[in-house]
């Protein structure tokens, strides 16, 4: 399977309300030899207030934010076209970046959702996805001499891409631009593949939920790599009975840490088991099957404490008891279901906005089938086609896209309504989920104080520029 290693830079750290402003990706063969690449930058969507710190980190000037050739809508269209082309060239690709599953993938999914595009382009079959950070942590846990790392004040290895690349001899002067970060990811992963070939294929086995579940249901025991409190650790674990080893609500795999004496747990009632599951350290390990977990052969876990102090016979006995006891697995699943339901009942009753609802309600197959036709249509026809969507969220998203891309297409009443909604959001005096003008000015003032103390004239000048830009947005919408 070929690879797509990619990275984004964004206007905000919020994946629901921020926007991609730059993306870079490299298409590689199975040996990580480059075949193609692209780099795209776009203008920030109309009516969006950026986070100043995000722009400082990714070195985005006001000119870059406002005068780039591509609009935000056009960028998403290009990304979709290229990713689809690369996927078809190799009958599916492994998409990965650095901490992409927690951020880049989430941002792209939510952008595609709001952009009336199929959100799961990087993971829909035959594509798979993985995370370079997960792989690096797993490789380091197996052999901490594999990578040279910075050690922080707590004595833990630093796994940030820029730091890791620098300490392993790679030039990092262009870090925090999308394509450069994708290049660094390729270099670090190539180093891991070269130095630890015996684990490389094992790391990639968990590129989708189905493959991961197959491993969990099939294997008697294995080694899990997890990251807690700045440390990458190996846990020798045995999955529950194959008929009841998946979380009944979240669909994540469940395994038991083999350091635990399992016999006293097997006969506990459901209520007693529930109490036991609340205690720390946890005896039950959750395997996030859709988030590229690192699952290695059991031999790796047997080499580390406390498992290397245990007899092989005892480990095998415990694994057998866990794997074959369906009743115990069923009780675990009952507790997991009850706990999930309790959590849902006590969760915030705050209204979920359309932008936040991607995982709450999936778009219907009928609406999804309309996506290509909508994008191929003229702006005038796009407005007409919106009436064919069943999902009100898509209709609202579509109207906003037309407002941003072709405002003259909208009837004047609709144009004013959309502009007023944007104004209500960005001019709000409350603490909102998105960045408002008020929040931006507060952030800007704090940063200005910091950079004044540091005598950083370059960043102070940037803050003045971005502040003037936001003042212009505020002035434009204040009378909406």
Coordinates of C-alpha atoms in Angstrom, one line a residue:
X1 CA 0.0 0.0 0.0
X2 CA 1.3 3.5 -0.9
X3 CA 1.5 6.4 1.6
X4 CA 0.2 9.9 1.7
X5 CA 2.0 11.9 4.4
X6 CA 0.4 15.2 5.0
X7 CA 0.1 18.2 7.3
X8 CA -2.1 21.3 7.7
X9 CA -1.8 24.8 9.1
X10 CA -5.0 26.4 10.4
X11 CA -6.5 29.7 11.5
X12 CA -7.4 28.2 14.9
X13 CA -6.7 25.3 17.2
X14 CA -10.5 24.6 17.2
X15 CA -11.4 21.9 14.7
X16 CA -15.1 22.7 14.8
X17 CA -14.9 26.4 14.0
X18 CA -11.4 27.0 12.6
X19 CA -10.3 26.6 9.0
X20 CA -7.4 25.0 7.1
X21 CA -5.3 27.8 5.5
X22 CA -2.5 25.7 4.2
X23 CA -2.0 22.0 3.4
X24 CA 1.0 20.0 2.1
X25 CA 1.1 16.4 1.2
X26 CA 3.6 13.9 -0.3
X27 CA 2.6 10.7 -2.1
X28 CA 5.1 7.8 -1.6
X29 CA 5.3 4.2 -2.6
X30 CA 5.5 1.3 -0.1
X31 CA 9.2 2.0 0.5
X32 CA 8.6 5.6 1.3
X33 CA 10.0 6.8 -2.1
X34 CA 8.4 10.0 -3.2
X35 CA 6.1 9.9 -6.3
X36 CA 4.3 13.2 -6.1
X37 CA 3.5 16.2 -3.8
X38 CA 1.5 19.3 -3.5
X39 CA 1.3 22.4 -1.4
X40 CA -1.8 24.7 -1.3
X41 CA -2.6 27.9 0.6
X42 CA -5.9 29.7 0.7
X43 CA -7.7 32.8 2.0
X44 CA -9.5 32.6 5.3
X45 CA -13.2 32.2 4.9
X46 CA -15.3 35.4 4.9
X47 CA -16.4 36.4 8.4
X48 CA -14.1 34.2 10.4
X49 CA -12.0 35.6 13.2
X50 CA -8.6 33.8 13.4
X51 CA -6.6 33.1 16.5
X52 CA -3.5 35.4 16.6
X53 CA -1.3 32.7 18.2
X54 CA -2.1 30.2 15.5
X55 CA -1.0 32.6 12.8
X56 CA 2.2 33.4 14.7
X57 CA 3.0 29.7 15.0
X58 CA 2.4 29.0 11.3
X59 CA 3.9 32.3 10.2
X60 CA 0.9 33.5 8.3
X61 CA 0.8 37.2 7.5
X62 CA -2.3 39.3 6.8
X63 CA -1.4 39.4 3.2
X64 CA -1.1 35.6 3.0
X65 CA -4.4 35.3 4.9
X66 CA -6.3 37.6 2.5
X67 CA -4.6 37.8 -0.9
X68 CA -3.7 34.2 -1.8
X69 CA -5.1 33.1 -5.1
X70 CA -7.2 30.2 -3.8
X71 CA -10.3 30.7 -1.8
X72 CA -11.0 28.3 1.0
X73 CA -13.7 26.6 -1.0
X74 CA -11.3 26.1 -3.9
X75 CA -8.6 24.6 -1.6
X76 CA -11.0 22.0 -0.3
X77 CA -12.0 21.1 -3.8
X78 CA -8.3 20.6 -4.9
X79 CA -7.5 18.5 -1.8
X80 CA -10.5 16.2 -2.5
X81 CA -9.5 15.8 -6.2
X82 CA -5.8 15.1 -5.5
X83 CA -6.5 12.7 -2.5
X84 CA -9.0 10.8 -4.7
X85 CA -6.5 10.6 -7.6
X86 CA -3.7 9.3 -5.4
X87 CA -6.0 6.7 -3.8
X88 CA -7.1 5.4 -7.2
X89 CA -3.5 5.2 -8.4
X90 CA -2.6 2.6 -5.8
X91 CA -6.0 1.1 -4.9
X92 CA -6.0 2.8 -1.6
X93 CA -3.4 4.7 0.5
X94 CA -2.3 4.8 4.1
X95 CA -2.8 8.5 5.1
X96 CA -0.7 9.7 8.0
X97 CA 0.9 12.7 9.5
X98 CA 2.3 13.8 12.9
X99 CA -0.5 13.7 15.5
X100 CA -2.9 13.8 12.5
X101 CA -5.6 11.6 14.0
X102 CA -6.1 14.0 16.9
X103 CA -6.0 17.2 14.9
X104 CA -5.4 17.2 11.1
X105 CA -7.8 14.4 10.3
X106 CA -10.4 16.0 12.6
X107 CA -10.0 19.4 11.0
X108 CA -10.2 18.0 7.5
X109 CA -13.3 15.9 8.3
X110 CA -15.1 18.8 9.8
X111 CA -14.1 21.1 7.0
X112 CA -15.4 18.6 4.4
X113 CA -18.6 18.2 6.4
X114 CA -19.2 21.9 6.4
X115 CA -18.1 22.1 2.8
X116 CA -20.7 19.6 1.6
X117 CA -18.0 16.9 0.8
X118 CA -17.7 13.3 2.1
X119 CA -15.8 13.8 5.3
X120 CA -14.0 10.4 5.7
X121 CA -11.8 10.6 2.6
X122 CA -8.6 9.5 4.4
X123 CA -10.2 6.4 6.0
X124 CA -12.9 5.2 3.6
X125 CA -12.1 1.8 2.2
X126 CA -9.7 1.0 0.5
X127 CA -7.9 3.9 2.3
X128 CA -6.5 3.5 5.8
X129 CA -5.0 6.0 8.2
X130 CA -2.3 6.0 10.8
X131 CA -0.3 8.5 12.9
X132 CA 3.4 9.2 12.8
X133 CA 3.5 10.2 16.4
X134 CA 1.9 6.8 17.5
X135 CA 4.5 5.0 15.4
X136 CA 7.4 7.0 16.9
X137 CA 6.2 6.4 20.4
X138 CA 5.8 2.7 19.8
X139 CA 9.3 2.4 18.2
X140 CA 10.8 4.3 21.1
X141 CA 9.0 2.1 23.7
X142 CA 10.5 -0.9 22.0
X143 CA 14.0 0.6 21.9
X144 CA 14.8 3.9 23.5
X145 CA 18.1 4.0 21.7
X146 CA 16.4 4.1 18.3
X147 CA 15.8 7.9 18.2
X148 CA 17.8 10.7 19.8
X149 CA 15.5 12.8 21.8
X150 CA 15.3 15.9 23.8
X151 CA 14.7 15.2 27.5
X152 CA 12.4 17.6 29.3
X153 CA 12.5 18.8 32.9
X154 CA 10.5 15.8 34.1
X155 CA 13.0 13.4 32.5
X156 CA 10.7 12.4 29.7
X157 CA 11.5 12.1 26.0
X158 CA 10.1 14.9 23.9
X159 CA 8.2 13.6 20.9
X160 CA 7.3 16.9 19.2
X161 CA 8.1 16.6 15.5
X162 CA 10.5 19.6 15.3
X163 CA 12.4 18.5 18.4
X164 CA 12.7 14.9 17.2
X165 CA 13.8 15.9 13.7
X166 CA 16.4 18.3 15.0
X167 CA 18.0 15.8 17.4
X168 CA 18.2 13.2 14.7
X169 CA 20.1 15.5 12.3
X170 CA 17.4 17.0 10.1
X171 CA 17.2 20.7 9.2
X172 CA 14.1 22.3 10.9
X173 CA 14.3 25.9 9.9
X174 CA 11.1 25.6 7.9
X175 CA 9.1 23.9 10.6
X176 CA 5.4 24.8 11.0
X177 CA 4.7 25.2 7.3
X178 CA 2.6 22.4 6.1
X179 CA 4.7 20.8 3.4
X180 CA 7.9 21.2 5.4
X181 CA 6.3 19.4 8.3
X182 CA 5.2 16.6 6.0
X183 CA 8.8 16.3 4.8
X184 CA 10.1 16.1 8.4
X185 CA 7.5 13.4 9.0
X186 CA 8.8 11.4 6.0
X187 CA 12.4 11.7 7.3
X188 CA 11.6 10.6 10.8
X189 CA 9.4 7.7 9.7
X190 CA 12.0 6.6 7.1
X191 CA 14.6 6.5 9.9
X192 CA 12.3 4.3 12.1
X193 CA 11.5 2.0 9.1
X194 CA 15.3 1.6 8.4
X195 CA 16.4 1.1 12.0
X196 CA 13.4 -1.0 13.2
X197 CA 12.2 -3.0 10.2
X198 CA 10.9 -5.8 12.4
X199 CA 8.1 -3.6 13.9
X200 CA 7.3 -1.4 10.9
X201 CA 4.7 -3.7 9.4
X202 CA 3.2 -4.5 12.8
X203 CA 2.7 -0.7 13.5
X204 CA 0.7 -0.4 10.2
X205 CA -1.6 -3.4 10.9
X206 CA -4.1 -1.1 12.7
X207 CA -4.8 1.3 9.9
X208 CA -8.6 0.9 10.2
X209 CA -11.2 -0.3 12.7
X210 CA -11.9 -3.6 11.0
X211 CA -8.2 -4.7 10.8
X212 CA -7.7 -3.7 14.5
X213 CA -10.8 -5.7 15.6
X214 CA -9.6 -8.7 13.7
X215 CA -6.4 -8.7 15.7
X216 CA -8.2 -8.2 19.0
X217 CA -10.6 -11.1 18.3
X218 CA -7.9 -13.4 17.0
X219 CA -4.9 -13.0 19.2
X220 CA -4.6 -14.7 22.6
X221 CA -2.4 -11.9 23.9
X222 CA -0.4 -9.0 22.6
X223 CA 1.6 -5.9 23.6
X224 CA -0.1 -2.6 23.7
X225 CA 1.8 0.7 23.5
X226 CA 0.2 3.5 25.5
X227 CA 1.3 7.0 26.4
X228 CA 0.7 8.3 29.9
X229 CA 2.1 11.3 31.7
X230 CA 4.8 11.9 29.1
X231 CA 6.0 8.3 29.0
X232 CA 5.5 5.6 26.3
X233 CA 4.8 2.3 28.0
X234 CA 4.3 -1.3 26.9
X235 CA 1.5 -3.4 28.4
X236 CA 1.2 -7.1 28.0
X237 CA -2.5 -7.7 27.6
X238 CA -5.1 -10.4 26.8
X239 CA -8.3 -9.4 24.9
X240 CA -11.7 -10.5 26.3
X241 CA -13.7 -13.3 24.7
X242 CA -14.0 -12.6 21.0
X243 CA -17.8 -12.5 21.2
X244 CA -17.7 -9.6 23.8
X245 CA -14.4 -7.8 23.4
X246 CA -15.7 -4.6 21.9
X247 CA -17.2 -1.7 23.8
X248 CA -21.0 -1.8 23.3
X249 CA -21.3 1.9 22.7
X250 CA -17.9 3.3 21.5
X251 CA -16.9 0.1 19.6
X252 CA -13.4 0.1 21.1
X253 CA -11.5 -3.1 21.9
X254 CA -11.1 -4.3 25.5
X255 CA -8.2 -6.2 27.0
X256 CA -7.0 -7.1 30.5
X257 CA -3.5 -6.2 31.8
X258 CA -1.8 -9.5 32.5
X259 CA 0.0 -8.1 35.5
X260 CA -3.4 -8.5 37.3
X261 CA -4.5 -11.7 39.1
X262 CA -7.6 -12.3 37.1
X263 CA -9.1 -15.2 39.1
X264 CA -10.7 -13.1 41.9
X265 CA -12.3 -10.9 39.2
X266 CA -14.0 -13.6 37.2
X267 CA -16.7 -14.4 39.8
X268 CA -17.5 -10.9 40.8
X269 CA -21.1 -9.6 40.5
X270 CA -21.7 -6.8 38.0
X271 CA -21.9 -4.2 40.7
X272 CA -18.7 -5.4 42.4
X273 CA -17.0 -5.5 39.0
X274 CA -18.2 -2.0 38.3
X275 CA -16.5 -0.8 41.6
X276 CA -13.4 -2.7 40.7
X277 CA -13.2 -1.1 37.3
X278 CA -13.2 2.4 39.0
X279 CA -10.0 1.7 40.9
X280 CA -6.5 2.6 39.8
X281 CA -4.4 1.3 38.3
X282 CA -6.9 0.0 35.8
X283 CA -7.0 -3.7 35.0
X284 CA -8.9 -3.1 31.8
X285 CA -7.1 -1.5 28.8
X286 CA -9.1 0.2 26.2
X287 CA -7.9 -0.1 22.6
X288 CA -9.2 2.8 20.4
X289 CA -9.7 0.6 17.4
X290 CA -10.4 3.5 15.0
X291 CA -7.4 5.6 16.1
X292 CA -4.5 3.5 14.9
X293 CA -3.4 2.0 18.2
X294 CA 0.0 0.3 18.4
X295 CA -0.4 -3.5 18.9
X296 CA 2.7 -5.6 18.9
X297 CA 3.6 -9.2 19.4
X298 CA 3.4 -10.4 23.0
X299 CA 7.2 -11.0 23.1
X300 CA 7.8 -7.2 23.4
X301 CA 5.8 -6.9 26.6
X302 CA 7.4 -10.0 28.1
X303 CA 10.8 -8.2 28.0
X304 CA 9.7 -5.3 30.3
X305 CA 8.7 -5.0 33.9
X306 CA 6.7 -6.3 35.6
X307 CA 6.0 -9.0 33.0
X308 CA 9.6 -10.1 32.7
X309 CA 9.5 -11.1 36.4
X310 CA 6.5 -13.3 35.8
X311 CA 6.6 -17.0 34.7
X312 CA 5.6 -17.7 31.1
X313 CA 3.2 -20.4 32.5
X314 CA 1.4 -17.8 34.7
X315 CA 1.1 -15.4 31.8
X316 CA -0.4 -18.0 29.5
X317 CA -2.8 -19.2 32.2
X318 CA -4.1 -15.7 32.8
X319 CA -4.4 -15.0 29.1
X320 CA -6.3 -18.3 28.6
X321 CA -8.7 -17.5 31.4
X322 CA -9.5 -14.1 30.0
X323 CA -9.8 -15.1 26.4
X324 CA -12.1 -18.1 27.0
X325 CA -14.4 -16.7 29.7
X326 CA -17.4 -15.3 27.7
X327 CA -19.5 -14.7 30.9
X328 CA -16.8 -12.4 32.3
X329 CA -16.5 -10.5 29.1
X330 CA -20.3 -10.1 29.0
X331 CA -20.3 -8.6 32.5
X332 CA -17.5 -6.2 31.5
X333 CA -19.6 -5.1 28.6
X334 CA -22.7 -4.5 30.7
X335 CA -20.6 -2.3 33.0
X336 CA -19.2 -0.4 30.1
X337 CA -22.6 0.2 28.6
X338 CA -24.1 1.4 32.0
X339 CA -21.1 3.7 32.5
X340 CA -21.5 5.2 29.0
X341 CA -25.2 5.8 29.5
X342 CA -24.6 7.5 32.9
X343 CA -22.0 9.7 31.3
X344 CA -24.4 10.7 28.5
X345 CA -27.2 11.5 30.9
X346 CA -24.9 13.8 33.0
X347 CA -23.2 15.4 30.0
X348 CA -23.9 19.0 29.1
X349 CA -27.4 19.8 27.8
X350 CA -26.0 22.8 25.9
X351 CA -27.3 22.9 22.3
X352 CA -25.1 21.2 19.8
X353 CA -24.6 23.5 16.8
X354 CA -24.6 22.2 13.2
X355 CA -20.8 22.5 12.9
X356 CA -20.4 20.2 16.0
X357 CA -22.8 17.6 14.8
X358 CA -20.7 15.6 12.4
X359 CA -20.6 12.5 14.7
X360 CA -24.1 13.0 16.2
X361 CA -26.0 12.6 12.9
X362 CA -24.5 11.3 9.7
X363 CA -25.7 12.7 6.4
X364 CA -28.1 10.4 4.5
X365 CA -26.9 8.4 1.4
X366 CA -29.3 10.4 -0.7
X367 CA -27.8 13.7 0.3
X368 CA -24.3 12.4 0.1
X369 CA -25.0 11.2 -3.5
X370 CA -25.9 14.9 -4.4
X371 CA -22.5 16.3 -3.3
X372 CA -20.7 15.9 -6.6
X373 CA -23.6 17.4 -8.6
X374 CA -23.8 20.4 -6.2
X375 CA -20.1 21.2 -6.7
X376 CA -20.2 20.8 -10.5
X377 CA -23.1 23.2 -10.8
X378 CA -22.9 27.0 -11.4
X379 CA -23.4 29.2 -8.3
X380 CA -26.9 30.0 -9.5
X381 CA -27.7 26.3 -9.8
X382 CA -26.0 25.5 -6.5
X383 CA -28.7 27.7 -4.8
X384 CA -31.4 25.8 -6.6
X385 CA -30.0 22.3 -5.8
X386 CA -29.9 23.2 -2.1
X387 CA -33.7 22.6 -2.1
X388 CA -33.0 18.9 -2.9
X389 CA -31.1 18.3 0.3
X390 CA -33.0 16.7 3.1
X391 CA -30.6 17.8 5.8
X392 CA -31.1 21.3 7.0
X393 CA -27.5 21.5 8.1
X394 CA -26.3 21.0 4.5
X395 CA -28.7 23.7 3.3
X396 CA -27.3 26.2 5.8
X397 CA -23.7 25.2 5.0
X398 CA -24.4 25.6 1.3
X399 CA -25.9 29.1 1.7
X400 CA -22.9 30.2 3.7
X401 CA -20.5 28.9 1.0
X402 CA -22.4 30.8 -1.6
X403 CA -22.3 33.9 0.6
X404 CA -18.5 33.5 0.8
X405 CA -17.8 32.7 -2.8
X406 CA -20.6 34.3 -4.9
X407 CA -22.6 36.7 -2.7
X408 CA -24.3 38.3 -5.7
X409 CA -26.0 35.0 -6.4
X410 CA -28.1 35.2 -3.2
X411 CA -31.4 37.0 -3.0
X412 CA -30.9 40.2 -0.9
X413 CA -33.0 39.0 2.0
X414 CA -31.1 35.8 2.3
X415 CA -27.8 37.6 1.9
X416 CA -28.7 39.9 4.8
X417 CA -29.8 37.0 7.0
X418 CA -26.5 35.2 6.6
X419 CA -24.5 38.3 7.2
X420 CA -26.5 39.0 10.3
X421 CA -25.9 35.5 11.7
X422 CA -22.2 35.9 11.1
X423 CA -22.3 39.3 12.8
X424 CA -24.1 37.9 15.8
X425 CA -21.4 35.3 16.2
X426 CA -18.3 37.3 15.8
X427 CA -19.5 40.4 17.6
X428 CA -20.8 38.5 20.7
X429 CA -19.7 39.7 24.1
X430 CA -20.0 36.3 25.6
X431 CA -17.4 33.5 25.9
X432 CA -18.3 31.5 22.8
X433 CA -17.1 28.2 21.3
X434 CA -15.6 30.1 18.3
X435 CA -13.2 33.1 18.3
X436 CA -15.0 36.4 18.5
X437 CA -13.6 39.9 18.0
X438 CA -13.7 40.5 21.7
X439 CA -11.8 37.2 22.4
X440 CA -9.3 38.1 19.7
X441 CA -8.6 41.5 21.1
X442 CA -8.1 40.0 24.6
X443 CA -5.7 37.4 23.1
X444 CA -3.9 40.1 21.2
X445 CA -3.5 42.3 24.3
X446 CA -2.0 39.5 26.3
X447 CA 0.4 38.6 23.5
X448 CA 1.4 42.2 23.1
X449 CA 2.3 42.5 26.7
X450 CA 4.4 39.3 26.4
X451 CA 6.3 40.5 23.3
X452 CA 6.8 43.9 24.7
X453 CA 8.5 42.4 27.7
X454 CA 10.6 40.3 25.3
X455 CA 11.3 43.2 23.0
X456 CA 10.1 41.2 20.0
X457 CA 9.5 44.0 17.5
X458 CA 8.7 41.6 14.7
X459 CA 5.9 39.9 16.5
X460 CA 4.6 43.3 17.8
X461 CA 4.4 44.6 14.3
X462 CA 2.5 41.4 13.2
X463 CA 0.0 41.9 16.1
X464 CA -0.6 45.4 15.0
X465 CA -1.3 44.2 11.4
X466 CA -3.6 41.4 12.4
X467 CA -5.4 43.6 14.9
X468 CA -6.1 46.2 12.2
X469 CA -7.4 43.3 10.0
X470 CA -9.9 42.2 12.6
X471 CA -11.0 45.8 13.2
X472 CA -11.8 45.9 9.5
X473 CA -14.0 42.7 9.8
X474 CA -15.7 44.2 12.9
X475 CA -16.5 47.4 11.1
X476 CA -17.9 45.5 8.1
X477 CA -20.3 43.5 10.2
X478 CA -21.2 45.9 13.0
X479 CA -24.2 47.4 11.1
X480 CA -25.4 44.0 9.7

